[in-house]
mmCIF file of C-alpha atoms in Angstrom:
data_model
loop_
_atom_site.group_PDB
_atom_site.id
_atom_site.type_symbol
_atom_site.label_atom_id
_atom_site.label_comp_id
_atom_site.label_asym_id
_atom_site.label_seq_id
_atom_site.Cartn_x
_atom_site.Cartn_y
_atom_site.Cartn_z
ATOM 1 C CA UNK A 1 1.232 32.161 16.513
ATOM 2 C CA UNK A 2 -0.766 28.655 17.486
ATOM 3 C CA UNK A 3 -4.381 30.612 17.487
ATOM 4 C CA UNK A 4 -6.847 27.836 19.215
ATOM 5 C CA UNK A 5 -3.715 25.258 19.523
ATOM 6 C CA UNK A 6 -3.189 23.425 22.566
ATOM 7 C CA UNK A 7 0.045 21.144 23.497
ATOM 8 C CA UNK A 8 -0.873 17.743 22.188
ATOM 9 C CA UNK A 9 1.797 16.791 25.395
ATOM 10 C CA UNK A 10 3.944 17.474 28.221
ATOM 11 C CA UNK A 11 6.628 16.134 27.223
ATOM 12 C CA UNK A 12 9.664 18.631 26.213
ATOM 13 C CA UNK A 13 10.241 18.262 22.553
ATOM 14 C CA UNK A 14 13.456 21.092 23.386
ATOM 15 C CA UNK A 15 16.564 21.161 21.460
ATOM 16 C CA UNK A 16 20.028 20.017 23.569
ATOM 17 C CA UNK A 17 21.807 18.563 20.390
ATOM 18 C CA UNK A 18 22.154 18.457 16.388
ATOM 19 C CA UNK A 19 22.782 15.679 13.809
ATOM 20 C CA UNK A 20 26.712 15.894 12.657
ATOM 21 C CA UNK A 21 27.158 13.104 10.398
ATOM 22 C CA UNK A 22 30.156 11.956 7.769
ATOM 23 C CA UNK A 23 27.782 11.433 4.975
ATOM 24 C CA UNK A 24 24.189 12.494 4.125
ATOM 25 C CA UNK A 25 21.385 9.882 5.449
ATOM 26 C CA UNK A 26 17.492 8.696 4.877
ATOM 27 C CA UNK A 27 16.103 7.873 8.298
ATOM 28 C CA UNK A 28 12.774 7.359 10.084
ATOM 29 C CA UNK A 29 12.096 8.750 13.367
ATOM 30 C CA UNK A 30 8.559 7.270 15.142
ATOM 31 C CA UNK A 31 7.739 8.922 18.855
ATOM 32 C CA UNK A 32 5.014 7.898 21.384
ATOM 33 C CA UNK A 33 3.860 10.594 23.172
ATOM 34 C CA UNK A 34 0.469 10.813 25.737
ATOM 35 C CA UNK A 35 -2.210 12.508 24.383
ATOM 36 C CA UNK A 36 -3.067 14.958 26.235
ATOM 37 C CA UNK A 37 -7.095 14.710 25.286
ATOM 38 C CA UNK A 38 -8.283 11.653 22.923
ATOM 39 C CA UNK A 39 -10.716 11.130 20.287
ATOM 40 C CA UNK A 40 -11.442 13.324 17.358
ATOM 41 C CA UNK A 41 -8.512 15.372 16.758
ATOM 42 C CA UNK A 42 -7.294 18.365 14.316
ATOM 43 C CA UNK A 43 -3.653 18.388 14.926
ATOM 44 C CA UNK A 44 -0.637 20.864 13.092
ATOM 45 C CA UNK A 45 2.621 20.600 14.067
ATOM 46 C CA UNK A 46 4.632 23.230 13.996
ATOM 47 C CA UNK A 47 9.288 23.782 14.075
ATOM 48 C CA UNK A 48 11.928 25.921 14.912
ATOM 49 C CA UNK A 49 14.618 24.399 12.562
ATOM 50 C CA UNK A 50 17.556 25.227 15.234
ATOM 51 C CA UNK A 51 19.216 24.303 19.002
ATOM 52 C CA UNK A 52 17.194 25.891 21.795
ATOM 53 C CA UNK A 53 20.038 25.594 24.250
ATOM 54 C CA UNK A 54 24.001 24.327 24.775
ATOM 55 C CA UNK A 55 24.884 20.913 25.677
ATOM 56 C CA UNK A 56 27.124 20.053 27.874
ATOM 57 C CA UNK A 57 30.578 22.918 27.039
ATOM 58 C CA UNK A 58 29.007 23.755 23.640
ATOM 59 C CA UNK A 59 31.260 21.754 21.978
ATOM 60 C CA UNK A 60 29.235 20.019 19.297
ATOM 61 C CA UNK A 61 26.580 22.329 19.680
ATOM 62 C CA UNK A 62 25.050 25.306 20.915
ATOM 63 C CA UNK A 63 22.589 27.594 22.370
ATOM 64 C CA UNK A 64 20.985 29.104 19.591
ATOM 65 C CA UNK A 65 22.665 27.382 17.129
ATOM 66 C CA UNK A 66 20.820 27.222 13.237
ATOM 67 C CA UNK A 67 19.517 23.462 11.485
ATOM 68 C CA UNK A 68 21.635 22.679 8.647
ATOM 69 C CA UNK A 69 19.144 22.232 5.053
ATOM 70 C CA UNK A 70 17.587 18.639 5.355
ATOM 71 C CA UNK A 71 14.547 18.031 3.244
ATOM 72 C CA UNK A 72 11.720 16.001 4.836
ATOM 73 C CA UNK A 73 10.578 13.125 2.674
ATOM 74 C CA UNK A 74 7.001 12.256 4.717
ATOM 75 C CA UNK A 75 5.563 12.518 7.836
ATOM 76 C CA UNK A 76 2.518 10.891 9.430
ATOM 77 C CA UNK A 77 0.712 10.651 12.301
ATOM 78 C CA UNK A 78 -1.462 7.139 13.560
ATOM 79 C CA UNK A 79 -3.086 5.103 16.455
ATOM 80 C CA UNK A 80 0.276 3.548 18.548
ATOM 81 C CA UNK A 81 -1.978 1.877 20.269
ATOM 82 C CA UNK A 82 -0.322 0.728 24.092
ATOM 83 C CA UNK A 83 2.486 -1.061 23.627
ATOM 84 C CA UNK A 84 5.034 1.532 22.363
ATOM 85 C CA UNK A 85 6.669 -1.552 19.848
ATOM 86 C CA UNK A 86 7.833 -0.013 16.850
ATOM 87 C CA UNK A 87 4.173 0.008 15.295
ATOM 88 C CA UNK A 88 1.292 1.408 14.795
ATOM 89 C CA UNK A 89 -2.104 0.447 14.967
ATOM 90 C CA UNK A 90 -2.877 -0.948 11.197
ATOM 91 C CA UNK A 91 -5.279 1.544 8.997
ATOM 92 C CA UNK A 92 -4.432 4.668 10.955
ATOM 93 C CA UNK A 93 -1.788 6.204 9.317
ATOM 94 C CA UNK A 94 -2.440 9.481 8.210
ATOM 95 C CA UNK A 95 0.096 11.696 6.045
ATOM 96 C CA UNK A 96 0.534 15.068 7.138
ATOM 97 C CA UNK A 97 1.111 17.651 4.715
ATOM 98 C CA UNK A 98 2.974 20.604 4.285
ATOM 99 C CA UNK A 99 1.290 23.945 1.988
ATOM 100 C CA UNK A 100 -0.174 20.954 0.323
ATOM 101 C CA UNK A 101 2.644 18.824 -0.096
ATOM 102 C CA UNK A 102 3.678 15.276 0.910
ATOM 103 C CA UNK A 103 7.557 16.256 1.344
ATOM 104 C CA UNK A 104 9.551 19.359 2.387
ATOM 105 C CA UNK A 105 12.498 21.544 1.980
ATOM 106 C CA UNK A 106 13.407 22.594 5.448
ATOM 107 C CA UNK A 107 16.325 25.574 5.489
ATOM 108 C CA UNK A 108 18.587 26.345 8.059
ATOM 109 C CA UNK A 109 17.242 28.946 11.553
ATOM 110 C CA UNK A 110 13.408 28.304 9.348
ATOM 111 C CA UNK A 111 9.968 27.579 11.263
ATOM 112 C CA UNK A 112 6.746 26.632 9.707
ATOM 113 C CA UNK A 113 3.235 25.036 10.254
ATOM 114 C CA UNK A 114 2.409 21.762 8.923
ATOM 115 C CA UNK A 115 -1.596 21.852 7.054
ATOM 116 C CA UNK A 116 -4.477 20.367 9.736
ATOM 117 C CA UNK A 117 -4.551 17.327 10.370
ATOM 118 C CA UNK A 118 -7.618 14.592 10.691
ATOM 119 C CA UNK A 119 -6.655 11.205 13.210
ATOM 120 C CA UNK A 120 -9.082 9.614 15.976
ATOM 121 C CA UNK A 121 -7.608 8.042 19.365
ATOM 122 C CA UNK A 122 -8.885 5.715 21.614
ATOM 123 C CA UNK A 123 -8.739 6.580 24.684
ATOM 124 C CA UNK A 124 -5.505 4.816 26.733
ATOM 125 C CA UNK A 125 -3.498 4.883 23.585
ATOM 126 C CA UNK A 126 -0.274 6.851 22.017
ATOM 127 C CA UNK A 127 -0.375 9.550 19.519
ATOM 128 C CA UNK A 128 2.443 8.151 17.509
ATOM 129 C CA UNK A 129 4.420 10.802 15.399
ATOM 130 C CA UNK A 130 6.389 8.973 12.657
ATOM 131 C CA UNK A 131 8.688 10.803 9.857
ATOM 132 C CA UNK A 132 11.306 10.547 7.357
ATOM 133 C CA UNK A 133 14.401 12.669 6.994
ATOM 134 C CA UNK A 134 16.741 13.041 4.320
ATOM 135 C CA UNK A 135 20.272 14.707 5.475
ATOM 136 C CA UNK A 136 21.339 17.296 2.219
ATOM 137 C CA UNK A 137 25.530 17.596 3.305
ATOM 138 C CA UNK A 138 27.934 16.245 5.706
ATOM 139 C CA UNK A 139 28.685 17.494 8.678
ATOM 140 C CA UNK A 140 25.332 18.904 11.396
ATOM 141 C CA UNK A 141 22.048 19.327 10.376
ATOM 142 C CA UNK A 142 18.844 18.244 11.766
ATOM 143 C CA UNK A 143 18.163 19.450 15.767
ATOM 144 C CA UNK A 144 17.002 17.146 18.371
ATOM 145 C CA UNK A 145 16.466 16.176 21.625
ATOM 146 C CA UNK A 146 19.323 14.141 23.996
ATOM 147 C CA UNK A 147 19.628 13.468 27.570
ATOM 148 C CA UNK A 148 18.332 10.270 27.993
ATOM 149 C CA UNK A 149 14.811 8.899 26.624
ATOM 150 C CA UNK A 150 11.933 10.028 28.295
ATOM 151 C CA UNK A 151 9.557 8.672 25.719
ATOM 152 C CA UNK A 152 10.078 5.196 23.530
ATOM 153 C CA UNK A 153 10.573 6.179 20.393
ATOM 154 C CA UNK A 154 12.569 3.590 17.607
ATOM 155 C CA UNK A 155 14.514 4.434 14.586
ATOM 156 C CA UNK A 156 14.890 2.975 11.126
ATOM 157 C CA UNK A 157 17.116 3.356 7.741
ATOM 158 C CA UNK A 158 15.871 4.580 4.824
ATOM 159 C CA UNK A 159 12.224 6.203 4.204
ATOM 160 C CA UNK A 160 9.863 3.214 6.281
ATOM 161 C CA UNK A 161 7.413 6.543 7.199
ATOM 162 C CA UNK A 162 4.524 4.980 6.869
ATOM 163 C CA UNK A 163 4.138 1.167 7.028
ATOM 164 C CA UNK A 164 8.133 -0.070 7.534
ATOM 165 C CA UNK A 165 7.158 -2.919 8.526
ATOM 166 C CA UNK A 166 8.151 -3.925 12.786
ATOM 167 C CA UNK A 167 11.423 -6.018 11.998
ATOM 168 C CA UNK A 168 12.894 -2.394 10.822
ATOM 169 C CA UNK A 169 12.860 -0.047 13.816
ATOM 170 C CA UNK A 170 15.674 -0.179 16.153
ATOM 171 C CA UNK A 171 14.582 1.801 20.368
ATOM 172 C CA UNK A 172 16.592 5.202 19.278
ATOM 173 C CA UNK A 173 18.894 5.063 21.814
ATOM 174 C CA UNK A 174 19.000 8.661 22.840
ATOM 175 C CA UNK A 175 17.745 10.992 20.757
ATOM 176 C CA UNK A 176 14.041 12.065 20.139
ATOM 177 C CA UNK A 177 13.950 13.722 16.534
ATOM 178 C CA UNK A 178 10.291 15.397 17.217
ATOM 179 C CA UNK A 179 8.311 18.695 15.475
ATOM 180 C CA UNK A 180 8.887 21.319 18.350
ATOM 181 C CA UNK A 181 5.446 21.591 19.181
ATOM 182 C CA UNK A 182 2.226 18.767 18.599
ATOM 183 C CA UNK A 183 -0.565 21.264 18.891
ATOM 184 C CA UNK A 184 -4.745 20.551 18.397
ATOM 185 C CA UNK A 185 -7.563 22.141 17.920
ATOM 186 C CA UNK A 186 -9.228 23.450 20.781
ATOM 187 C CA UNK A 187 -13.494 24.238 19.826
ATOM 188 C CA UNK A 188 -13.736 27.898 19.493
ATOM 189 C CA UNK A 189 -16.389 27.740 22.269
ATOM 190 C CA UNK A 190 -14.135 26.681 24.271
ATOM 191 C CA UNK A 191 -11.037 27.669 23.514
ATOM 192 C CA UNK A 192 -7.804 27.069 26.895
ATOM 193 C CA UNK A 193 -7.968 29.371 29.694
ATOM 194 C CA UNK A 194 -4.307 30.284 30.138
ATOM 195 C CA UNK A 195 -1.347 29.141 28.071
ATOM 196 C CA UNK A 196 1.106 28.599 29.809
ATOM 197 C CA UNK A 197 4.836 27.833 29.632
ATOM 198 C CA UNK A 198 7.285 25.488 31.301
ATOM 199 C CA UNK A 199 10.644 27.345 30.867
ATOM 200 C CA UNK A 200 13.564 25.147 32.513
ATOM 201 C CA UNK A 201 17.143 22.664 32.536
ATOM 202 C CA UNK A 202 17.089 19.073 32.874
ATOM 203 C CA UNK A 203 14.701 18.575 36.076
ATOM 204 C CA UNK A 204 12.013 20.381 34.397
ATOM 205 C CA UNK A 205 12.232 18.090 31.185
ATOM 206 C CA UNK A 206 11.931 14.793 33.419
ATOM 207 C CA UNK A 207 15.149 13.637 32.562
ATOM 208 C CA UNK A 208 16.368 10.591 34.898
ATOM 209 C CA UNK A 209 12.271 9.548 36.235
ATOM 210 C CA UNK A 210 10.703 6.118 34.422
ATOM 211 C CA UNK A 211 10.753 6.130 30.745
ATOM 212 C CA UNK A 212 6.743 6.867 29.199
ATOM 213 C CA UNK A 213 5.481 7.183 33.157
ATOM 214 C CA UNK A 214 4.861 10.837 32.866
ATOM 215 C CA UNK A 215 5.806 11.364 36.731
ATOM 216 C CA UNK A 216 8.362 14.739 36.436
ATOM 217 C CA UNK A 217 6.647 17.794 37.792
ATOM 218 C CA UNK A 218 5.020 19.688 34.440
ATOM 219 C CA UNK A 219 4.001 15.924 33.361
ATOM 220 C CA UNK A 220 2.071 16.368 36.814
ATOM 221 C CA UNK A 221 1.421 19.762 36.734
ATOM 222 C CA UNK A 222 -1.634 18.746 32.770
ATOM 223 C CA UNK A 223 -2.884 16.669 34.485
ATOM 224 C CA UNK A 224 -3.298 18.395 37.321
ATOM 225 C CA UNK A 225 -4.554 21.142 35.568
ATOM 226 C CA UNK A 226 -6.404 19.341 32.987
ATOM 227 C CA UNK A 227 -7.300 19.910 29.199
ATOM 228 C CA UNK A 228 -8.742 23.315 29.817
ATOM 229 C CA UNK A 229 -5.293 24.835 30.150
ATOM 230 C CA UNK A 230 -2.658 24.607 27.200
ATOM 231 C CA UNK A 231 0.843 23.063 28.820
ATOM 232 C CA UNK A 232 4.192 23.251 27.289
ATOM 233 C CA UNK A 233 7.129 22.145 28.552
ATOM 234 C CA UNK A 234 10.653 23.776 27.569
ATOM 235 C CA UNK A 235 12.705 21.989 29.791
ATOM 236 C CA UNK A 236 15.688 20.911 28.343
ATOM 237 C CA UNK A 237 19.118 19.017 29.767
ATOM 238 C CA UNK A 238 21.603 21.433 30.086
ATOM 239 C CA UNK A 239 20.007 24.278 29.760
ATOM 240 C CA UNK A 240 21.964 27.569 31.487
ATOM 241 C CA UNK A 241 19.926 30.889 31.696
ATOM 242 C CA UNK A 242 22.227 31.776 30.029
ATOM 243 C CA UNK A 243 20.870 30.608 27.291
ATOM 244 C CA UNK A 244 16.966 32.220 27.511
ATOM 245 C CA UNK A 245 19.147 35.804 27.396
ATOM 246 C CA UNK A 246 20.614 35.256 24.830
ATOM 247 C CA UNK A 247 17.063 36.316 22.975
ATOM 248 C CA UNK A 248 16.944 33.390 20.448
ATOM 249 C CA UNK A 249 14.279 30.963 19.268
ATOM 250 C CA UNK A 250 14.671 28.486 23.223
ATOM 251 C CA UNK A 251 12.890 32.500 24.270
ATOM 252 C CA UNK A 252 10.537 33.185 21.477
ATOM 253 C CA UNK A 253 9.345 29.929 21.955
ATOM 254 C CA UNK A 254 8.749 30.989 26.150
ATOM 255 C CA UNK A 255 6.614 34.385 24.866
ATOM 256 C CA UNK A 256 3.842 32.613 23.498
ATOM 257 C CA UNK A 257 2.769 31.309 26.393
ATOM 258 C CA UNK A 258 0.127 33.267 29.117
ATOM 259 C CA UNK A 259 2.288 32.961 31.724
ATOM 260 C CA UNK A 260 6.019 31.315 31.613
ATOM 261 C CA UNK A 261 7.276 29.442 34.693
ATOM 262 C CA UNK A 262 11.294 29.998 34.598
ATOM 263 C CA UNK A 263 12.523 26.986 36.583
ATOM 264 C CA UNK A 264 16.653 27.889 35.807
ATOM 265 C CA UNK A 265 19.660 28.307 37.366
ATOM 266 C CA UNK A 266 21.303 24.434 37.625
ATOM 267 C CA UNK A 267 23.462 24.681 35.505
ATOM 268 C CA UNK A 268 24.376 27.569 34.729
ATOM 269 C CA UNK A 269 26.011 27.363 38.641
ATOM 270 C CA UNK A 270 27.445 24.366 38.143
ATOM 271 C CA UNK A 271 28.885 23.668 34.080
ATOM 272 C CA UNK A 272 27.951 27.073 33.520
ATOM 273 C CA UNK A 273 30.843 27.802 36.522
ATOM 274 C CA UNK A 274 28.403 31.763 37.240
ATOM 275 C CA UNK A 275 28.932 33.994 39.082
ATOM 276 C CA UNK A 276 25.670 35.289 41.256
ATOM 277 C CA UNK A 277 25.394 38.292 40.083
ATOM 278 C CA UNK A 278 25.749 36.670 36.342
ATOM 279 C CA UNK A 279 22.989 34.274 37.381
ATOM 280 C CA UNK A 280 20.703 37.171 38.547
ATOM 281 C CA UNK A 281 21.710 39.401 35.590
ATOM 282 C CA UNK A 282 20.475 36.988 33.007
ATOM 283 C CA UNK A 283 17.535 36.281 34.874
ATOM 284 C CA UNK A 284 16.435 39.222 34.449
ATOM 285 C CA UNK A 285 17.019 39.758 31.027
ATOM 286 C CA UNK A 286 15.051 36.838 30.354
ATOM 287 C CA UNK A 287 12.300 38.576 32.363
ATOM 288 C CA UNK A 288 12.045 41.971 30.552
ATOM 289 C CA UNK A 289 13.058 39.938 27.350
ATOM 290 C CA UNK A 290 9.930 38.016 27.608
ATOM 291 C CA UNK A 291 6.763 40.825 28.644
ATOM 292 C CA UNK A 292 8.781 43.792 26.426
ATOM 293 C CA UNK A 293 7.929 40.620 23.458
ATOM 294 C CA UNK A 294 4.386 39.882 24.414
ATOM 295 C CA UNK A 295 3.950 43.846 24.880
ATOM 296 C CA UNK A 296 5.430 44.199 20.936
ATOM 297 C CA UNK A 297 2.017 41.500 20.686
ATOM 298 C CA UNK A 298 -0.356 43.876 21.923
ATOM 299 C CA UNK A 299 -0.936 41.275 24.883
ATOM 300 C CA UNK A 300 0.181 40.641 28.284
ATOM 301 C CA UNK A 301 2.450 37.579 30.730
ATOM 302 C CA UNK A 302 1.873 36.509 34.041
ATOM 303 C CA UNK A 303 5.868 35.339 35.002
ATOM 304 C CA UNK A 304 6.284 32.788 37.672
ATOM 305 C CA UNK A 305 10.018 32.682 38.618
ATOM 306 C CA UNK A 306 10.501 29.717 40.533
ATOM 307 C CA UNK A 307 13.936 29.611 43.138
ATOM 308 C CA UNK A 308 17.148 26.947 41.790
ATOM 309 C CA UNK A 309 16.500 23.954 42.967
ATOM 310 C CA UNK A 310 19.300 21.696 45.574
ATOM 311 C CA UNK A 311 21.233 20.034 43.964
ATOM 312 C CA UNK A 312 23.978 18.920 46.299
ATOM 313 C CA UNK A 313 26.801 21.658 45.708
ATOM 314 C CA UNK A 314 29.916 22.414 47.803
ATOM 315 C CA UNK A 315 32.416 25.686 47.792
ATOM 316 C CA UNK A 316 31.540 28.411 45.943
ATOM 317 C CA UNK A 317 28.161 27.147 43.962
ATOM 318 C CA UNK A 318 26.513 26.486 47.209
ATOM 319 C CA UNK A 319 27.265 29.655 47.997
ATOM 320 C CA UNK A 320 25.666 31.331 44.922
ATOM 321 C CA UNK A 321 22.454 29.665 45.841
ATOM 322 C CA UNK A 322 22.120 30.222 48.703
ATOM 323 C CA UNK A 323 22.744 33.420 47.289
ATOM 324 C CA UNK A 324 20.977 34.024 44.345
ATOM 325 C CA UNK A 325 17.799 31.635 46.175
ATOM 326 C CA UNK A 326 18.192 34.112 48.886
ATOM 327 C CA UNK A 327 17.548 37.820 46.191
ATOM 328 C CA UNK A 328 14.834 35.088 44.028
ATOM 329 C CA UNK A 329 12.999 35.118 47.370
ATOM 330 C CA UNK A 330 13.524 38.930 48.310
ATOM 331 C CA UNK A 331 13.590 40.677 45.442
ATOM 332 C CA UNK A 332 13.193 39.118 42.715
ATOM 333 C CA UNK A 333 13.912 40.798 39.083
ATOM 334 C CA UNK A 334 11.205 43.623 37.674
ATOM 335 C CA UNK A 335 8.970 42.032 36.085
ATOM 336 C CA UNK A 336 8.534 39.209 37.709
ATOM 337 C CA UNK A 337 4.581 38.756 38.496
ATOM 338 C CA UNK A 338 5.388 35.566 42.287
ATOM 339 C CA UNK A 339 7.741 33.138 43.216
ATOM 340 C CA UNK A 340 7.432 28.726 43.313
ATOM 341 C CA UNK A 341 9.526 28.152 46.382
ATOM 342 C CA UNK A 342 10.728 24.591 44.781
ATOM 343 C CA UNK A 343 13.806 24.351 47.213
ATOM 344 C CA UNK A 344 12.334 24.399 50.261
ATOM 345 C CA UNK A 345 9.923 21.409 48.824
ATOM 346 C CA UNK A 346 13.151 19.027 48.116
ATOM 347 C CA UNK A 347 15.803 21.140 50.379
ATOM 348 C CA UNK A 348 17.222 18.709 53.100
ATOM 349 C CA UNK A 349 17.097 20.880 56.449
ATOM 350 C CA UNK A 350 19.128 23.274 57.606
ATOM 351 C CA UNK A 351 21.740 24.042 57.553
ATOM 352 C CA UNK A 352 22.317 21.183 54.276
ATOM 353 C CA UNK A 353 19.643 22.811 52.675
ATOM 354 C CA UNK A 354 21.105 23.333 49.003
ATOM 355 C CA UNK A 355 21.554 19.350 50.184
ATOM 356 C CA UNK A 356 19.144 17.657 47.789
ATOM 357 C CA UNK A 357 16.281 15.226 50.816
ATOM 358 C CA UNK A 358 18.020 10.892 49.553
ATOM 359 C CA UNK A 359 14.414 9.811 49.153
ATOM 360 C CA UNK A 360 13.707 12.738 46.244
ATOM 361 C CA UNK A 361 17.587 12.034 44.502
ATOM 362 C CA UNK A 362 17.269 9.934 41.150
ATOM 363 C CA UNK A 363 20.191 7.494 42.820
ATOM 364 C CA UNK A 364 22.392 7.277 45.113
ATOM 365 C CA UNK A 365 25.316 9.631 43.075
ATOM 366 C CA UNK A 366 22.460 11.395 41.346
ATOM 367 C CA UNK A 367 19.838 15.012 42.696
ATOM 368 C CA UNK A 368 18.193 14.822 39.410
ATOM 369 C CA UNK A 369 14.832 14.307 41.687
ATOM 370 C CA UNK A 370 12.284 10.863 40.486
ATOM 371 C CA UNK A 371 9.692 10.882 40.692
ATOM 372 C CA UNK A 372 8.377 11.254 44.092
ATOM 373 C CA UNK A 373 10.073 14.469 44.014
ATOM 374 C CA UNK A 374 7.307 14.844 40.529
ATOM 375 C CA UNK A 375 4.320 13.978 42.225
ATOM 376 C CA UNK A 376 5.455 16.303 46.138
ATOM 377 C CA UNK A 377 6.578 19.780 43.373
ATOM 378 C CA UNK A 378 3.104 19.138 41.079
ATOM 379 C CA UNK A 379 0.794 19.104 44.204
ATOM 380 C CA UNK A 380 1.841 22.163 45.842
ATOM 381 C CA UNK A 381 2.373 23.716 43.002
ATOM 382 C CA UNK A 382 -1.568 23.472 42.391
ATOM 383 C CA UNK A 383 -2.920 24.811 45.466
ATOM 384 C CA UNK A 384 -0.313 27.753 44.809
ATOM 385 C CA UNK A 385 -1.455 27.928 41.308
ATOM 386 C CA UNK A 386 -5.312 27.397 42.273
ATOM 387 C CA UNK A 387 -4.745 30.322 45.218
ATOM 388 C CA UNK A 388 -3.424 32.386 42.929
ATOM 389 C CA UNK A 389 -4.144 32.484 39.086
ATOM 390 C CA UNK A 390 -7.695 30.308 39.248
#
C-alpha cells in the first residue's frame, strides 16, 4: 500500500482516544516532527479513521472503535524551523490536496491517501503539519493519541491552517491529532531495504521521555539504522495484545511491515488482568494473523517478539510476567522468527528481575523507561539486528 513511500518520522501517531464534544467544532491542529531526511521531499499522508487501541478501561475509547464523521477543511505542510513555537517559516506552507480538492469529508472507519505534495526542508528543521478539522455532529468524532506528548503540538480555534496568527495557537495539553502515516518518496534507484514496524504500548511509543528529545528506543533505533530503513512506530499508550489480536485497524497497519517487532504485554498483565494463558494466546493470534495477511498479499513477513519489559509487578501479576517471559524465551509462539530480550536489558539482578533498574525509571514512582534506557535498548537492538538481519 505504501509503495515507495517511507515513514517520515519515528513519532507514533497510533490512536488510543477519541474526541467527544457536546457540540460541533472547527479547530486547527499543528504538530512539529523531526524528519528522517531533509532537502527536497515528496510527501503523502495516509489516514485511518479508527481508534487503534483501548484507553484505560475502555469507557471512552476501545480498540477498533470507528471514528465519527468529520471534515478536513484544509491541510498544509511547511518548514517548521527550529523554534517549535506555533509558527512556521513564512512563505513555506504548501497545501495538501485530496483527489485534487483542498478539503475532504471523512467517513467512519475510512482509510484514504492525500495527493503527493512537494516541500523542501533545510537540514535540522522540523516538518510542521497543520490541518483544520470540523466535526459534523456532537459526540465521538476524531480519533487521536493522548499519552504524554512527545512532540510540540499546538491548537487554534477556527480555520487557521495556512497563515493563522501566531497568537491564535496555544500549546496542546495532551492531544496529538495527526494522520496515521506521513510518508516521503524514496527514489526507485534506492528504495528502502526493509520496512520495520514496532507494534507496542506506551513503552514503545516512548512515553515519559523528553518532549522533542527523541530519546526513546524506537527513535534511537531509527537513527541507528538510517534512512535506508523505514521505521513506523505504532506504540500506543495503554495498548494491550488483545487490542491487536482482535484483527482490527491497528493490526492492519502493522501488517504493512516487512519486519514487525511485537512488544506487548505490560498492560495486559496490569490493567487487563490477563492470565499467562490468555496473554500468550493473544500473542500467538497476533503472529498467526500477521503471517496470514502477508501470505494473502503474496509476500512474507518476519516477526520479532520482545519479552515483556519489567514493570515492578508484584503478586499474581509478577507470576504472570515470569511465566510469559519464560515461554517467550524458550518456546515462543509458532511463526515467531526471532526473540529480542528487552527484559534482560532493563531488569534488576535476580531474584528481582521483575523490577526495572531504578536508573532506567522515568521517575522514582514510574517504571516507564527513560531516555537512558532508550539508549541501552537501542544499542543492544542495533547490534543484534545487524547480526541477524543485515
